[in-house]
Amino acid sequence: MLRLLFVVFSGLFYLACTSSAFSQGLSALKNHDIDQPIEWEAERSELLGREDVALFIGDVHVTQGTLELSSDRLHVFYSIVEGQTDPSVERLDVTGNVTIISPSEHVRAQWAVYDIPKRLITLGGGVKLNRGDTRLEGDRLEIDLISGVTKLDGEAADGDGARVRGRFILPESAPAKELEQNRPKQDKSNPDY
């Protein structure tokens, strides 16, 4: 019985890994060009009395190439490099109704930090990741813009420890008759077959 369960589990795992959702397992943001211009719009902007932070409030939208980000609030941390007229943006902190959209995924969370020099986007608070028909939920998500790997950490559920939840869509299975026709014929003259 245990061997049968292992065989069934192995088969399901193989199907899941070969489904279209997993064949596109890396984020389309792999090797994202962080040197592209960052364009933004919001209902209001404020300088916070410091020369290195700006605040944008209300229906905030940010784009950088194929990366789209929206939220309620955005803090931009930047530095002024001597001899340059444009500031060097180092980090974007967004809070409230955060959405990140790329060609391969759609993510919702309560907050996010886009660390530009580290090429890392971290999202937290009720994270919901959709990639094709695959849906995953957890508490904290990291998108590595170099490798394209996404890591999702779980959220505590009733004191049982951190858990990640998800739903994988398996490809439709072929009808049994079709499978039977494609099976190799057994050689009944060979008893070891």
Coordinates of N, CA, C and O in Angstrom, one line a residue, residues 14-84:
Y14 N 5.2 14.5 -10.9 CA 5.7 14.6 -12.3 C 4.8 15.4 -13.1 O 5.2 16.3 -13.9
L15 N 3.5 15.1 -13.0 CA 2.5 15.9 -13.8 C 2.6 17.3 -13.5 O 2.5 18.2 -14.3
A16 N 2.6 17.6 -12.2 CA 2.7 19.0 -11.7 C 3.9 19.7 -12.2 O 3.8 20.9 -12.7
C17 N 5.0 19.1 -12.2 CA 6.3 19.7 -12.6 C 6.4 19.9 -14.1 O 7.1 20.7 -14.6
T18 N 5.6 19.1 -14.9 CA 5.7 19.2 -16.3 C 4.5 20.0 -16.9 O 4.4 20.2 -18.1
S19 N 3.7 20.5 -16.0 CA 2.5 21.3 -16.5 C 3.1 22.7 -16.9 O 4.2 23.1 -16.6
S20 N 2.2 23.4 -17.7 CA 2.7 24.7 -18.2 C 3.0 25.7 -17.2 O 3.8 26.6 -17.3
A21 N 2.3 25.6 -16.0 CA 2.6 26.6 -14.9 C 4.0 26.4 -14.4 O 4.7 27.4 -14.1
F22 N 4.5 25.2 -14.4 CA 5.9 25.0 -13.9 C 6.9 25.1 -15.0 O 8.1 25.4 -14.7
S23 N 6.5 24.9 -16.2 CA 7.5 25.1 -17.3 C 7.9 26.6 -17.4 O 8.9 26.9 -17.9
Q24 N 7.1 27.5 -16.8 CA 7.4 28.9 -16.8 C 7.6 29.3 -15.3 O 7.2 30.3 -14.8
G25 N 8.4 28.4 -14.6 CA 8.6 28.6 -13.1 C 9.3 29.8 -12.7 O 9.2 30.3 -11.6
L26 N 10.2 30.4 -13.6 CA 10.9 31.6 -13.2 C 10.1 32.8 -13.6 O 9.3 32.8 -14.5
S27 N 10.3 33.9 -12.8 CA 9.6 35.1 -13.1 C 10.1 35.7 -14.4 O 11.3 35.6 -14.8
A28 N 9.2 36.4 -15.1 CA 9.6 37.1 -16.4 C 10.5 38.3 -16.0 O 11.1 38.9 -16.9
L29 N 10.7 38.6 -14.8 CA 11.5 39.7 -14.3 C 13.0 39.3 -14.2 O 13.8 40.1 -13.8
K30 N 13.3 38.0 -14.5 CA 14.7 37.5 -14.5 C 15.5 38.5 -15.4 O 15.1 38.8 -16.5
N31 N 16.6 38.9 -14.9 CA 17.6 39.8 -15.5 C 16.9 41.1 -15.9 O 17.2 41.8 -16.9
H32 N 15.9 41.6 -15.0 CA 15.3 42.8 -15.2 C 16.3 44.0 -15.2 O 17.2 44.0 -14.4
D33 N 16.2 44.8 -16.2 CA 17.1 45.9 -16.4 C 16.8 47.1 -15.4 O 15.9 47.8 -15.6
I34 N 17.5 47.1 -14.3 CA 17.2 48.1 -13.3 C 17.7 49.5 -13.7 O 17.4 50.5 -13.0
D35 N 18.4 49.7 -14.8 CA 18.8 51.0 -15.2 C 17.8 51.7 -16.1 O 18.0 52.8 -16.5
Q36 N 16.6 51.0 -16.4 CA 15.6 51.6 -17.1 C 15.0 52.8 -16.3 O 15.0 52.7 -15.0
P37 N 14.4 53.8 -16.9 CA 13.8 54.9 -16.1 C 12.6 54.3 -15.3 O 11.9 53.4 -15.7
I38 N 12.4 54.9 -14.1 CA 11.3 54.6 -13.3 C 10.3 55.8 -13.4 O 10.6 56.9 -13.1
E39 N 9.1 55.5 -13.9 CA 8.1 56.5 -14.1 C 7.0 56.3 -13.1 O 6.7 55.2 -12.7
W40 N 6.5 57.4 -12.6 CA 5.5 57.3 -11.5 C 4.4 58.3 -11.7 O 4.6 59.3 -12.4
E41 N 3.3 58.1 -11.1 CA 2.2 59.1 -11.0 C 1.5 58.8 -9.7 O 1.4 57.7 -9.2
A42 N 1.0 59.9 -9.1 CA 0.2 59.8 -7.8 C -0.7 61.0 -7.7 O -0.5 62.0 -8.5
E43 N -1.6 61.0 -6.7 CA -2.4 62.1 -6.5 C -1.7 63.3 -5.8 O -2.0 64.5 -6.1
R44 N -0.7 63.0 -5.0 CA 0.1 64.0 -4.3 C 1.5 63.6 -4.1 O 1.8 62.4 -3.9
S45 N 2.4 64.5 -4.0 CA 3.8 64.2 -3.6 C 4.3 65.2 -2.6 O 3.8 66.3 -2.5
E46 N 5.2 64.7 -1.7 CA 5.7 65.6 -0.6 C 7.2 65.3 -0.5 O 7.6 64.1 -0.6
L47 N 8.0 66.3 -0.3 CA 9.4 66.2 0.2 C 9.3 66.2 1.7 O 8.6 67.0 2.3
L48 N 10.0 65.3 2.3 CA 9.9 65.1 3.8 C 10.9 65.9 4.6 O 11.2 65.5 5.7
G49 N 11.4 67.0 4.1 CA 12.3 67.8 4.9 C 13.7 67.2 4.9 O 14.6 67.7 5.5
R50 N 13.9 66.1 4.2 CA 15.2 65.5 4.0 C 15.5 65.5 2.5 O 14.6 65.5 1.7
E51 N 16.8 65.5 2.2 CA 17.2 65.6 0.8 C 17.2 64.2 0.1 O 17.6 64.1 -1.0
D52 N 16.8 63.2 0.8 CA 17.0 61.8 0.3 C 15.7 61.0 0.3 O 15.7 59.8 0.0
V53 N 14.5 61.6 0.6 CA 13.3 60.8 0.7 C 12.2 61.7 0.1 O 12.0 62.9 0.4
A54 N 11.4 61.0 -0.8 CA 10.2 61.7 -1.3 C 9.0 60.8 -1.0 O 9.1 59.5 -1.0
L55 N 7.8 61.3 -0.8 CA 6.6 60.6 -0.5 C 5.6 60.9 -1.6 O 5.3 62.0 -1.9
F56 N 4.9 59.8 -2.1 CA 3.9 59.9 -3.0 C 2.6 59.2 -2.4 O 2.7 58.1 -1.9
I57 N 1.5 59.9 -2.5 CA 0.3 59.4 -1.8 C -0.9 59.4 -2.8 O -1.1 60.3 -3.6
G58 N -1.7 58.3 -2.7 CA -2.9 58.3 -3.4 C -2.8 57.7 -4.8 O -2.3 58.3 -5.7
D59 N -3.4 56.5 -5.0 CA -3.4 55.9 -6.3 C -2.1 56.0 -7.1 O -2.0 56.4 -8.2
V60 N -1.1 55.4 -6.4 CA 0.3 55.5 -6.9 C 0.5 54.4 -8.0 O 0.1 53.3 -7.8
H61 N 1.1 54.8 -9.1 CA 1.5 53.8 -10.1 C 2.9 54.1 -10.5 O 3.3 55.2 -10.8
V62 N 3.7 53.0 -10.6 CA 5.1 53.0 -10.9 C 5.3 52.0 -12.0 O 4.8 50.9 -12.0
T63 N 6.1 52.4 -13.0 CA 6.5 51.4 -14.1 C 8.0 51.5 -14.3 O 8.6 52.6 -14.2
Q64 N 8.6 50.4 -14.6 CA 10.0 50.3 -15.0 C 10.1 49.2 -16.0 O 10.1 48.0 -15.6
G65 N 10.1 49.5 -17.3 CA 10.1 48.4 -18.3 C 8.8 47.6 -18.2 O 7.7 48.2 -18.2
T66 N 8.9 46.3 -18.0 CA 7.8 45.4 -17.9 C 7.3 45.2 -16.5 O 6.3 44.5 -16.3
L67 N 7.9 45.9 -15.5 CA 7.5 45.9 -14.1 C 6.5 47.0 -13.9 O 6.8 48.1 -14.1
E68 N 5.3 46.6 -13.4 CA 4.3 47.6 -13.0 C 4.0 47.4 -11.5 O 3.8 46.3 -11.0
L69 N 3.9 48.5 -10.8 CA 3.6 48.5 -9.3 C 2.6 49.5 -9.0 O 2.7 50.7 -9.5
S70 N 1.6 49.2 -8.2 CA 0.7 50.2 -7.7 C 0.5 50.0 -6.2 O 0.6 48.9 -5.7
S71 N 0.1 51.1 -5.5 CA -0.1 51.1 -4.1 C -0.8 52.4 -3.7 O -1.1 53.3 -4.5
D72 N -1.1 52.5 -2.4 CA -1.7 53.7 -1.8 C -0.6 54.7 -1.5 O -0.8 55.9 -1.6
R73 N 0.6 54.3 -1.1 CA 1.7 55.2 -0.7 C 3.0 54.7 -1.2 O 3.2 53.5 -1.2
L74 N 3.9 55.6 -1.5 CA 5.2 55.2 -2.0 C 6.3 56.2 -1.4 O 6.1 57.4 -1.4
H75 N 7.3 55.6 -0.7 CA 8.4 56.3 -0.2 C 9.6 56.0 -1.2 O 9.9 54.8 -1.4
V76 N 10.2 57.0 -1.7 CA 11.4 56.9 -2.6 C 12.6 57.3 -1.9 O 12.7 58.5 -1.4
F77 N 13.6 56.4 -1.7 CA 14.8 56.8 -1.1 C 15.9 56.9 -2.2 O 16.0 56.0 -3.0
Y78 N 16.6 58.0 -2.2 CA 17.5 58.3 -3.3 C 18.7 59.1 -2.8 O 18.7 59.5 -1.6
S79 N 19.7 59.2 -3.6 CA 20.9 60.0 -3.3 C 21.2 60.9 -4.5 O 20.9 60.6 -5.6
I80 N 21.8 62.0 -4.1 CA 22.3 62.9 -5.2 C 23.8 62.7 -5.4 O 24.6 62.8 -4.5
V81 N 24.1 62.3 -6.6 CA 25.5 62.1 -6.9 C 26.1 63.3 -7.5 O 25.5 63.9 -8.4
E82 N 27.2 63.7 -7.0 CA 27.9 65.0 -7.4 C 28.1 64.9 -8.9 O 28.6 63.9 -9.4
G83 N 27.8 66.0 -9.6 CA 28.0 66.1 -11.0 C 26.8 65.5 -11.9 O 26.9 65.6 -13.1
Q84 N 25.8 64.9 -11.2 CA 24.6 64.4 -12.0 C 23.4 65.3 -11.6 O 23.3 65.7 -10.5

